PDB file of C-alpha atoms in Angstrom:
ATOM      1  CA  MET B 715      -3.833  66.849  52.392  1.00 54.00           C
ATOM      2  CA  SER B 716      -0.362  66.824  52.698  1.00 60.00           C
ATOM      3  CA  GLN B 717       2.487  67.353  50.133  1.00 59.00           C
ATOM      4  CA  ASP B 718       4.133  64.028  50.963  1.00 55.00           C
ATOM      5  CA  HIS B 719       0.759  62.182  50.720  1.00 56.00           C
ATOM      6  CA  ILE B 720      -0.237  63.623  47.355  1.00 56.00           C
ATOM      7  CA  VAL B 721       3.304  62.611  46.176  1.00 50.00           C
ATOM      8  CA  LEU B 722       2.814  59.159  47.181  1.00 54.00           C
ATOM      9  CA  GLN B 723      -0.760  58.843  45.828  1.00 60.00           C
ATOM     10  CA  LYS B 724       0.685  59.949  42.489  1.00 56.00           C
ATOM     11  CA  LYS B 725       3.291  57.238  42.700  1.00 56.00           C
ATOM     12  CA  SER B 726       0.864  54.825  43.221  1.00 66.00           C
ATOM     13  CA  ILE B 727      -1.140  55.492  40.539  1.00 65.00           C
ATOM     14  CA  VAL B 728       1.861  55.708  38.187  1.00 59.00           C
ATOM     15  CA  LEU B 729       2.940  52.057  39.794  1.00 62.00           C
ATOM     16  CA  GLN B 730      -0.790  50.774  39.046  1.00 64.00           C
ATOM     17  CA  LEU B 731      -0.752  52.028  35.427  1.00 63.00           C
ATOM     18  CA  LEU B 732       2.746  50.482  35.026  1.00 65.00           C
ATOM     19  CA  ILE B 733       1.241  47.199  36.356  1.00 69.00           C
ATOM     20  CA  LEU B 734      -1.508  47.311  33.964  1.00 64.00           C
ATOM     21  CA  VAL B 735       0.533  48.012  31.097  1.00 62.00           C
ATOM     22  CA  PHE B 736       3.058  45.257  31.848  1.00 63.00           C
ATOM     23  CA  GLY B 737       0.194  42.973  32.499  1.00 64.00           C
ATOM     24  CA  ILE B 738      -1.155  43.573  29.400  1.00 69.00           C
ATOM     25  CA  PHE B 739       2.212  43.329  27.633  1.00 60.00           C
ATOM     26  CA  LEU B 740       2.475  39.959  29.176  1.00 67.00           C
ATOM     27  CA  ILE B 741      -0.754  38.767  28.253  1.00 69.00           C
ATOM     28  CA  THR B 742      -0.188  39.910  24.607  1.00 62.00           C
ATOM     29  CA  ILE B 743       3.183  38.206  24.397  1.00 64.00           C
ATOM     30  CA  PHE B 744       1.895  34.976  26.235  1.00 61.00           C
ATOM     31  CA  SER B 745      -1.278  34.881  23.589  1.00 57.00           C
ATOM     32  CA  PHE B 746       1.402  35.860  20.598  1.00 51.00           C
ATOM     33  CA  THR B 747       3.518  32.630  21.784  1.00 52.00           C
ATOM     34  CA  ILE B 748       0.854  30.539  22.173  1.00 54.00           C
ATOM     35  CA  THR B 749      -0.560  31.382  18.844  1.00 48.00           C
ATOM     36  CA  VAL B 750       2.937  30.920  17.202  1.00 42.00           C
ATOM     37  CA  TYR B 751       3.592  27.686  19.328  1.00 42.00           C
ATOM     38  CA  HIS B 752       0.254  26.064  17.892  1.00 44.00           C
ATOM     39  CA  SER B 753       0.957  27.276  14.418  1.00 43.00           C
ATOM     40  CA  LEU B 754       4.775  26.213  14.209  1.00 39.00           C
ATOM     41  CA  GLY B 755       3.157  22.965  15.731  1.00 44.00           C
ATOM     42  CA  SER B 756       0.615  22.568  13.357  1.00 54.00           C
ATOM     43  CA  ASP B 757       2.984  23.389  10.450  1.00 59.00           C
ATOM     44  CA  LEU B 758       5.522  20.971  11.576  1.00 62.00           C
ATOM     45  CA  THR B 759       3.172  18.325  11.961  1.00 65.00           C
ATOM     46  CA  HIS B 760       1.876  18.862   8.556  1.00 68.00           C
ATOM     47  CA  SER B 761       5.575  18.959   7.062  1.00 74.00           C
ATOM     48  CA  ILE B 762       6.225  15.565   8.893  1.00 75.00           C
ATOM     49  CA  ARG B 763       3.137  13.790   7.824  1.00 76.00           C
ATOM     50  CA  LYS B 764       3.781  15.101   4.114  1.00 77.00           C
ATOM     51  CA  SER B 765       7.263  13.636   4.405  1.00 76.00           C
ATOM     52  CA  LEU B 766       5.805  10.324   5.814  1.00 79.00           C
ATOM     53  CA  SER B 767       3.425  10.481   2.958  1.00 79.00           C
ATOM     54  CA  ASP B 768       5.895  10.911   0.302  1.00 80.00           C
ATOM     55  CA  THR B 769       7.848   7.750   1.725  1.00 79.00           C
ATOM     56  CA  THR B 770       4.318   5.817   1.575  1.00 82.00           C
ATOM     57  CA  LEU B 771       3.953   7.214  -1.963  1.00 82.00           C
ATOM     58  CA  ALA B 772       7.576   6.008  -3.023  1.00 82.00           C
ATOM     59  CA  LEU B 773       6.778   2.363  -1.516  1.00 84.00           C
ATOM     60  CA  ALA B 774       3.577   2.515  -3.394  1.00 84.00           C
ATOM     61  CA  GLU B 775       5.420   3.327  -6.968  1.00 85.00           C
ATOM     62  CA  LYS B 776       7.787   0.354  -6.187  1.00 86.00           C
ATOM     63  CA  ILE B 777       4.946  -2.079  -6.110  1.00 89.00           C
ATOM     64  CA  ASN B 778       3.383  -0.326  -9.001  1.00 88.00           C
ATOM     65  CA  SER B 779       6.555  -0.761 -10.864  1.00 89.00           C
ATOM     66  CA  ILE B 780       6.593  -4.493 -10.282  1.00 91.00           C
ATOM     67  CA  PHE B 781       2.962  -4.959 -11.124  1.00 93.00           C
ATOM     68  CA  SER B 782       3.089  -2.813 -14.403  1.00 91.00           C
ATOM     69  CA  GLU B 783       6.318  -4.847 -15.344  1.00 93.00           C
ATOM     70  CA  LEU B 784       4.390  -8.193 -14.904  1.00 95.00           C
ATOM     71  CA  SER B 785       1.231  -6.846 -16.757  1.00 93.00           C
ATOM     72  CA  LEU B 786       3.386  -5.927 -19.945  1.00 94.00           C
ATOM     73  CA  ASP B 787       4.914  -9.667 -19.502  1.00 95.00           C
ATOM     74  CA  ILE B 788       1.974 -11.663 -19.447  1.00 95.00           C
ATOM     75  CA  GLY B 789       0.398  -9.428 -22.320  1.00 94.00           C
ATOM     76  CA  ALA B 790       3.257 -10.370 -24.667  1.00 95.00           C
ATOM     77  CA  TRP B 791       3.648 -13.994 -23.410  1.00 96.00           C
ATOM     78  CA  ALA B 792      -0.344 -14.583 -24.183  1.00 95.00           C
ATOM     79  CA  THR B 793       0.492 -13.696 -28.139  1.00 94.00           C
ATOM     80  CA  LEU B 794       3.004 -16.175 -28.347  1.00 95.00           C
ATOM     81  CA  ASP B 795       2.230 -18.618 -31.485  1.00 95.00           C
ATOM     82  CA  VAL B 796       3.498 -21.700 -29.352  1.00 96.00           C
ATOM     83  CA  MET B 797       0.038 -21.169 -27.519  1.00 96.00           C
ATOM     84  CA  ASP B 798      -1.676 -22.425 -30.527  1.00 95.00           C
ATOM     85  CA  ASP B 799      -0.594 -25.826 -28.987  1.00 95.00           C
ATOM     86  CA  ILE B 800      -3.187 -25.574 -26.308  1.00 95.00           C
ATOM     87  CA  VAL B 801      -5.748 -27.517 -28.702  1.00 94.00           C
ATOM     88  CA  THR B 802      -3.603 -30.489 -28.062  1.00 93.00           C
ATOM     89  CA  ARG B 803      -2.833 -29.852 -24.411  1.00 91.00           C
ATOM     90  CA  ASP B 804       0.681 -29.322 -25.175  1.00 91.00           C
ATOM     91  CA  VAL B 805       1.191 -33.004 -26.001  1.00 91.00           C
ATOM     92  CA  ASP B 806       5.068 -32.436 -27.150  1.00 91.00           C
ATOM     93  CA  GLY B 807       5.688 -30.000 -24.277  1.00 91.00           C
ATOM     94  CA  ARG B 808       6.536 -26.820 -26.109  1.00 94.00           C
ATOM     95  CA  ILE B 809       4.518 -24.429 -23.756  1.00 95.00           C
ATOM     96  CA  GLY B 810       5.765 -26.451 -20.802  1.00 93.00           C
ATOM     97  CA  ARG B 811       9.596 -25.658 -21.931  1.00 93.00           C
ATOM     98  CA  MET B 812       8.899 -22.057 -23.207  1.00 95.00           C
ATOM     99  CA  LEU B 813       7.255 -21.170 -19.646  1.00 96.00           C
ATOM    100  CA  TYR B 814      10.218 -22.918 -17.772  1.00 94.00           C
ATOM    101  CA  THR B 815      12.524 -20.769 -19.875  1.00 95.00           C
ATOM    102  CA  LEU B 816      10.894 -17.647 -19.462  1.00 96.00           C
ATOM    103  CA  LYS B 817      10.725 -18.006 -15.721  1.00 95.00           C
ATOM    104  CA  LEU B 818      14.495 -18.817 -15.504  1.00 95.00           C
ATOM    105  CA  HIS B 819      15.165 -15.868 -17.991  1.00 95.00           C
ATOM    106  CA  HIS B 820      13.105 -13.125 -16.323  1.00 94.00           C
ATOM    107  CA  LYS B 821      14.009 -14.448 -13.041  1.00 95.00           C
ATOM    108  CA  LEU B 822      10.375 -14.569 -11.983  1.00 96.00           C
ATOM    109  CA  ALA B 823       9.341 -15.046  -8.231  1.00 95.00           C
ATOM    110  CA  GLY B 824       5.990 -16.458  -9.266  1.00 95.00           C
ATOM    111  CA  ASN B 825       4.950 -18.904 -11.530  1.00 95.00           C
ATOM    112  CA  ILE B 826       3.228 -19.084 -15.067  1.00 96.00           C
ATOM    113  CA  TYR B 827       0.076 -21.264 -15.596  1.00 96.00           C
ATOM    114  CA  VAL B 828      -1.524 -22.010 -18.991  1.00 96.00           C
ATOM    115  CA  PHE B 829      -5.361 -23.373 -18.991  1.00 95.00           C
ATOM    116  CA  ASN B 830      -7.537 -24.155 -21.896  1.00 95.00           C
ATOM    117  CA  THR B 831     -11.054 -22.946 -21.925  1.00 94.00           C
ATOM    118  CA  LYS B 832     -12.631 -25.771 -19.599  1.00 93.00           C
ATOM    119  CA  GLY B 833     -10.022 -24.450 -16.942  1.00 92.00           C
ATOM    120  CA  VAL B 834      -7.868 -27.797 -17.381  1.00 92.00           C
ATOM    121  CA  LEU B 835      -4.052 -26.901 -16.627  1.00 93.00           C
ATOM    122  CA  VAL B 836      -2.314 -27.511 -19.971  1.00 93.00           C
ATOM    123  CA  ALA B 837       1.322 -26.266 -18.918  1.00 93.00           C
ATOM    124  CA  SER B 838       3.238 -24.578 -16.297  1.00 93.00           C
ATOM    125  CA  SER B 839       6.727 -22.905 -15.333  1.00 92.00           C
ATOM    126  CA  ASN B 840       7.009 -26.058 -13.506  1.00 83.00           C
ATOM    127  CA  PRO B 841       7.069 -28.970 -15.861  1.00 71.00           C
ATOM    128  CA  ALA B 842       8.213 -31.620 -13.552  1.00 68.00           C
ATOM    129  CA  GLY B 843       5.060 -31.180 -11.419  1.00 65.00           C
ATOM    130  CA  ILE B 844       2.480 -31.075 -14.169  1.00 64.00           C
ATOM    131  CA  LEU B 845       0.925 -34.395 -13.922  1.00 59.00           C
ATOM    132  CA  ARG B 846       0.168 -33.717 -10.141  1.00 65.00           C
ATOM    133  CA  GLN B 847      -1.060 -30.157 -10.945  1.00 70.00           C
ATOM    134  CA  THR B 848      -3.463 -31.245 -13.660  1.00 70.00           C
ATOM    135  CA  ARG B 849      -5.387 -32.795 -10.892  1.00 77.00           C
ATOM    136  CA  ILE B 850      -6.032 -29.642  -8.892  1.00 85.00           C
ATOM    137  CA  HIS B 851      -8.755 -27.083  -9.985  1.00 88.00           C
ATOM    138  CA  PRO B 852      -7.523 -23.337 -10.366  1.00 92.00           C
ATOM    139  CA  PRO B 853      -9.403 -20.599  -8.750  1.00 93.00           C
ATOM    140  CA  LYS B 854     -12.261 -19.303 -10.447  1.00 92.00           C
ATOM    141  CA  THR B 855     -10.925 -15.739 -10.388  1.00 92.00           C
ATOM    142  CA  TRP B 856      -8.143 -16.824 -12.714  1.00 94.00           C
ATOM    143  CA  LEU B 857     -10.195 -17.931 -15.567  1.00 91.00           C
ATOM    144  CA  HIS B 858     -12.517 -15.069 -16.083  1.00 82.00           C
ATOM    145  CA  SER B 859     -12.243 -13.462 -19.674  1.00 80.00           C
ATOM    146  CA  ALA B 860     -10.007 -10.618 -20.129  1.00 80.00           C
ATOM    147  CA  ASN B 861      -8.745  -9.485 -23.484  1.00 87.00           C
ATOM    148  CA  LEU B 862      -6.107  -7.459 -21.512  1.00 88.00           C
ATOM    149  CA  PRO B 863      -4.095  -8.151 -18.553  1.00 90.00           C
ATOM    150  CA  SER B 864      -6.155  -8.558 -15.769  1.00 91.00           C
ATOM    151  CA  PHE B 865      -5.197  -7.946 -12.054  1.00 92.00           C
ATOM    152  CA  ILE B 866      -6.310 -10.581  -9.356  1.00 93.00           C
ATOM    153  CA  ASP B 867      -5.870  -9.507  -5.818  1.00 92.00           C
ATOM    154  CA  LYS B 868      -4.674 -11.555  -2.625  1.00 94.00           C
ATOM    155  CA  ASN B 869      -5.440 -15.216  -3.501  1.00 95.00           C
ATOM    156  CA  ILE B 870      -3.956 -18.383  -2.809  1.00 95.00           C
ATOM    157  CA  ASP B 871      -2.191 -20.482  -5.580  1.00 94.00           C
ATOM    158  CA  PRO B 872      -3.251 -23.988  -5.445  1.00 93.00           C
ATOM    159  CA  TYR B 873      -0.206 -25.448  -7.172  1.00 91.00           C
ATOM    160  CA  LYS B 874       2.143 -23.782  -4.579  1.00 90.00           C
ATOM    161  CA  ASN B 875      -0.070 -23.374  -1.717  1.00 91.00           C
ATOM    162  CA  GLU B 876       0.914 -20.110  -1.013  1.00 94.00           C
ATOM    163  CA  ASN B 877      -0.672 -16.279  -1.114  1.00 96.00           C
ATOM    164  CA  VAL B 878       0.044 -14.572  -4.361  1.00 97.00           C
ATOM    165  CA  VAL B 879      -1.581 -11.889  -6.518  1.00 96.00           C
ATOM    166  CA  ALA B 880      -1.894 -12.540 -10.142  1.00 96.00           C
ATOM    167  CA  PHE B 881      -2.359 -11.512 -13.567  1.00 95.00           C
ATOM    168  CA  SER B 882      -4.251 -13.268 -16.345  1.00 95.00           C
ATOM    169  CA  GLN B 883      -5.300 -12.836 -19.900  1.00 95.00           C
ATOM    170  CA  ASP B 884      -7.120 -14.551 -22.571  1.00 96.00           C
ATOM    171  CA  ILE B 885      -5.181 -16.308 -24.962  1.00 96.00           C
ATOM    172  CA  LYS B 886      -6.376 -15.983 -28.816  1.00 94.00           C
ATOM    173  CA  ALA B 887      -5.175 -18.260 -31.462  1.00 93.00           C
ATOM    174  CA  SER B 888      -2.895 -17.435 -33.897  1.00 90.00           C
ATOM    175  CA  PHE B 889      -5.130 -18.558 -37.064  1.00 87.00           C
ATOM    176  CA  LYS B 890      -8.460 -17.460 -35.928  1.00 87.00           C
ATOM    177  CA  ASP B 891      -9.850 -14.984 -33.376  1.00 87.00           C
ATOM    178  CA  ILE B 892     -11.177 -17.652 -31.039  1.00 93.00           C
ATOM    179  CA  LYS B 893     -10.367 -17.832 -27.232  1.00 94.00           C
ATOM    180  CA  LEU B 894      -8.213 -21.097 -26.751  1.00 96.00           C
ATOM    181  CA  GLY B 895      -7.689 -20.700 -23.101  1.00 96.00           C
ATOM    182  CA  THR B 896      -6.016 -18.548 -20.194  1.00 96.00           C
ATOM    183  CA  ILE B 897      -2.424 -17.479 -19.216  1.00 97.00           C
ATOM    184  CA  VAL B 898      -1.978 -16.604 -15.640  1.00 97.00           C
ATOM    185  CA  LEU B 899       1.234 -15.006 -13.906  1.00 97.00           C
ATOM    186  CA  THR B 900       1.416 -15.143 -10.190  1.00 96.00           C
ATOM    187  CA  TYR B 901       3.714 -13.023  -7.390  1.00 97.00           C
ATOM    188  CA  PRO B 902       4.064 -14.298  -4.073  1.00 97.00           C
ATOM    189  CA  TRP B 903       2.417 -12.227  -1.349  1.00 95.00           C
ATOM    190  CA  SER B 904       5.501 -12.859   0.854  1.00 94.00           C
ATOM    191  CA  LYS B 905       7.793 -10.688  -1.679  1.00 94.00           C
ATOM    192  CA  ILE B 906       4.977  -7.594  -1.324  1.00 92.00           C
ATOM    193  CA  ALA B 907       5.196  -8.491   2.509  1.00 90.00           C
ATOM    194  CA  ASN B 908       8.949  -7.864   2.329  1.00 88.00           C
ATOM    195  CA  ALA B 909       8.672  -4.536   0.228  1.00 84.00           C
ATOM    196  CA  LEU B 910       6.406  -3.302   2.939  1.00 82.00           C
ATOM    197  CA  ALA B 911       8.548  -4.519   5.891  1.00 78.00           C
ATOM    198  CA  GLU B 912       9.340  -1.187   7.734  1.00 70.00           C
ATOM    199  CA  LYS B 913      11.089  -0.923  11.165  1.00 67.00           C
ATOM    200  CA  ASN B 914       9.861   2.286  12.351  1.00 74.00           C
ATOM    201  CA  ASN B 915       6.575   3.084  10.219  1.00 78.00           C
ATOM    202  CA  PRO B 916       4.390   0.135   9.906  1.00 81.00           C
ATOM    203  CA  PRO B 917       2.474   0.289   6.824  1.00 83.00           C
ATOM    204  CA  LEU B 918      -0.932  -1.215   5.886  1.00 85.00           C
ATOM    205  CA  ILE B 919      -2.801  -2.223   2.876  1.00 88.00           C
ATOM    206  CA  LEU B 920      -6.376  -1.882   3.024  1.00 86.00           C
ATOM    207  CA  THR B 921      -8.973  -2.270  -0.135  1.00 87.00           C
ATOM    208  CA  TRP B 922     -11.750   0.527  -0.319  1.00 79.00           C
ATOM    209  CA  ASP B 923     -14.321  -1.433  -2.068  1.00 78.00           C
ATOM    210  CA  ASP B 924     -14.694  -3.941   0.908  1.00 83.00           C
ATOM    211  CA  ASN B 925     -12.550  -2.762   3.715  1.00 85.00           C
ATOM    212  CA  LYS B 926     -10.592  -5.544   3.620  1.00 88.00           C
ATOM    213  CA  ILE B 927      -7.262  -5.291   5.353  1.00 88.00           C
ATOM    214  CA  LEU B 928      -4.486  -7.265   2.846  1.00 90.00           C
ATOM    215  CA  TYR B 929      -1.402  -6.485   5.028  1.00 89.00           C
ATOM    216  CA  ALA B 930      -0.765  -5.155   8.526  1.00 86.00           C
ATOM    217  CA  ASP B 931       2.354  -5.216  10.660  1.00 82.00           C
ATOM    218  CA  LYS B 932       2.522  -7.737  13.241  1.00 81.00           C
ATOM    219  CA  ARG B 933       2.675  -5.043  15.768  1.00 79.00           C
ATOM    220  CA  PHE B 934      -1.056  -4.408  14.955  1.00 83.00           C
ATOM    221  CA  LYS B 935      -3.145  -6.579  17.213  1.00 81.00           C
ATOM    222  CA  GLU B 936      -6.414  -8.033  15.504  1.00 79.00           C
ATOM    223  CA  GLU B 937      -8.672  -6.219  17.764  1.00 78.00           C
ATOM    224  CA  SER B 938      -6.962  -2.887  16.698  1.00 84.00           C
ATOM    225  CA  LYS B 939      -7.988  -3.365  12.981  1.00 84.00           C
ATOM    226  CA  GLU B 940     -11.263  -1.790  12.996  1.00 87.00           C
ATOM    227  CA  ALA B 941      -9.917   1.493  14.640  1.00 88.00           C
ATOM    228  CA  LEU B 942      -7.265   1.308  11.817  1.00 88.00           C
ATOM    229  CA  ILE B 943      -9.547   1.234   9.285  1.00 87.00           C
ATOM    230  CA  GLU B 944     -11.612   4.281  10.530  1.00 87.00           C
ATOM    231  CA  ALA B 945      -8.363   6.280  11.207  1.00 85.00           C
ATOM    232  CA  ILE B 946      -7.664   5.700   7.306  1.00 83.00           C
ATOM    233  CA  HIS B 947     -11.306   6.479   6.277  1.00 81.00           C
ATOM    234  CA  GLY B 948     -11.558   9.527   8.445  1.00 78.00           C
ATOM    235  CA  ARG B 949      -8.095  10.887   7.145  1.00 76.00           C
ATOM    236  CA  ALA B 950      -7.310  10.860  11.003  1.00 77.00           C
ATOM    237  CA  ASP B 951      -3.795  12.916  11.659  1.00 80.00           C
ATOM    238  CA  TRP B 952      -3.076  10.987  14.877  1.00 83.00           C
ATOM    239  CA  LEU B 953      -4.108   7.272  16.276  1.00 85.00           C
ATOM    240  CA  THR B 954      -3.543   5.956  19.717  1.00 86.00           C
ATOM    241  CA  LEU B 955      -3.393   2.212  19.883  1.00 84.00           C
ATOM    242  CA  ASP B 956      -2.234   0.285  23.070  1.00 82.00           C
ATOM    243  CA  GLY B 957      -0.722   3.375  24.662  1.00 83.00           C
ATOM    244  CA  ILE B 958       1.142   4.490  21.372  1.00 85.00           C
ATOM    245  CA  THR B 959       0.133   7.504  19.418  1.00 85.00           C
ATOM    246  CA  TYR B 960       1.013   7.324  15.642  1.00 85.00           C
ATOM    247  CA  LEU B 961       1.043   9.779  13.190  1.00 85.00           C
ATOM    248  CA  VAL B 962      -0.732   8.641  10.093  1.00 85.00           C
ATOM    249  CA  ALA B 963      -0.110   9.067   6.276  1.00 82.00           C
ATOM    250  CA  SER B 964      -1.600   7.462   3.011  1.00 79.00           C
ATOM    251  CA  ASP B 965      -0.250   7.580  -0.289  1.00 71.00           C
ATOM    252  CA  ASP B 966      -3.441   9.222  -1.773  1.00 61.00           C
ATOM    253  CA  LEU B 967      -2.606  12.619   0.149  1.00 49.00           C
ATOM    254  CA  ASN B 968      -0.146  13.058  -2.662  1.00 51.00           C
ATOM    255  CA  THR B 969      -1.793  14.375  -6.152  1.00 48.00           C
ATOM    256  CA  GLU B 970       0.094  11.948  -8.379  1.00 57.00           C
ATOM    257  CA  LYS B 971      -1.179   8.626  -6.961  1.00 56.00           C
ATOM    258  CA  PRO B 972       0.507   5.917  -8.780  1.00 53.00           C
ATOM    259  CA  ARG B 973      -1.993   3.179 -10.255  1.00 63.00           C
ATOM    260  CA  MET B 974      -1.514   0.183  -7.939  1.00 63.00           C
ATOM    261  CA  PRO B 975      -5.027  -1.684  -7.905  1.00 79.00           C
ATOM    262  CA  ASP B 976      -7.262   0.773  -8.076  1.00 77.00           C
ATOM    263  CA  ASP B 977      -9.141   0.084  -4.831  1.00 81.00           C
ATOM    264  CA  TRP B 978      -5.644   0.008  -2.726  1.00 87.00           C
ATOM    265  CA  ASN B 979      -4.702   2.107  -0.021  1.00 85.00           C
ATOM    266  CA  LEU B 980      -1.246   2.049   1.453  1.00 86.00           C
ATOM    267  CA  THR B 981      -0.888   3.884   4.743  1.00 86.00           C
ATOM    268  CA  ALA B 982       2.065   4.451   7.051  1.00 84.00           C
ATOM    269  CA  PHE B 983       1.700   4.723  10.868  1.00 85.00           C
ATOM    270  CA  SER B 984       4.519   6.325  12.513  1.00 83.00           C
ATOM    271  CA  PRO B 985       4.954   6.296  16.243  1.00 83.00           C
ATOM    272  CA  LYS B 986       4.976   9.828  17.431  1.00 79.00           C
ATOM    273  CA  SER B 987       8.388   9.413  19.011  1.00 76.00           C
ATOM    274  CA  VAL B 988       9.974   8.422  15.651  1.00 69.00           C
ATOM    275  CA  ALA B 989       7.995  11.024  13.633  1.00 62.00           C
ATOM    276  CA  TYR B 990       9.541  13.662  15.856  1.00 64.00           C
ATOM    277  CA  ASP B 991      12.972  12.184  16.440  1.00 63.00           C
ATOM    278  CA  PRO B 992      14.966  14.388  13.880  1.00 54.00           C
ATOM    279  CA  ILE B 993      13.553  17.482  15.338  1.00 46.00           C
TER     280      ILE B 993
END
């Protein structure tokens, strides 16, 4: 074997080794890059989802604050001495005038109603319409006994013909520990819908007990409701509807969930293009 052939053979072996080492290097770098990419992507998604969840939580806290204030108000009003006039069906109008004054003073968006133990409307914050209103029966859920303020989920106020949530509490006589009637304070559902109005991240309110959707953005079609519920219960990160992929985040992802109605779940759906927009 000639000297030149031996030199060429050695060079070939060296070249093969270099190619092998370079190949291993490329594979290692590629694998590392893929791992880092997925890790960063996962961390980024988690960070964005946590931020969206925090935003959802802030919205939940806003609603909770409103409900807490209404609950405190009705608890105080139920103990006023003027409520003793329920016995005479507010013949001199004192309860009605007080309710009207409370509505104005507190700038209430809803209305206040006082019923006797038979469910007859005795007075309301709309004294002018009291005669017409007494002919209308209240929802049964408004009149159940509650010594403390009780939350009544989305229902229809028959006196205003609008969707509301409400708070009710028993009224006890000041002269004896007997029930005289019930006081009900409503809050328009339209106010909640306005608070939930979100241009970029459409929210949804779901009740855990019966999987009832109380509020859904108009962008979600009726036929998408089942997929939305499954995504919430399955704690999915992503959901694709009508060709749009959404990042999903609920307020209960946070450890300190505010006490809205206990069975309410507030979830936001952020389109992927919006969620990653700041990146």
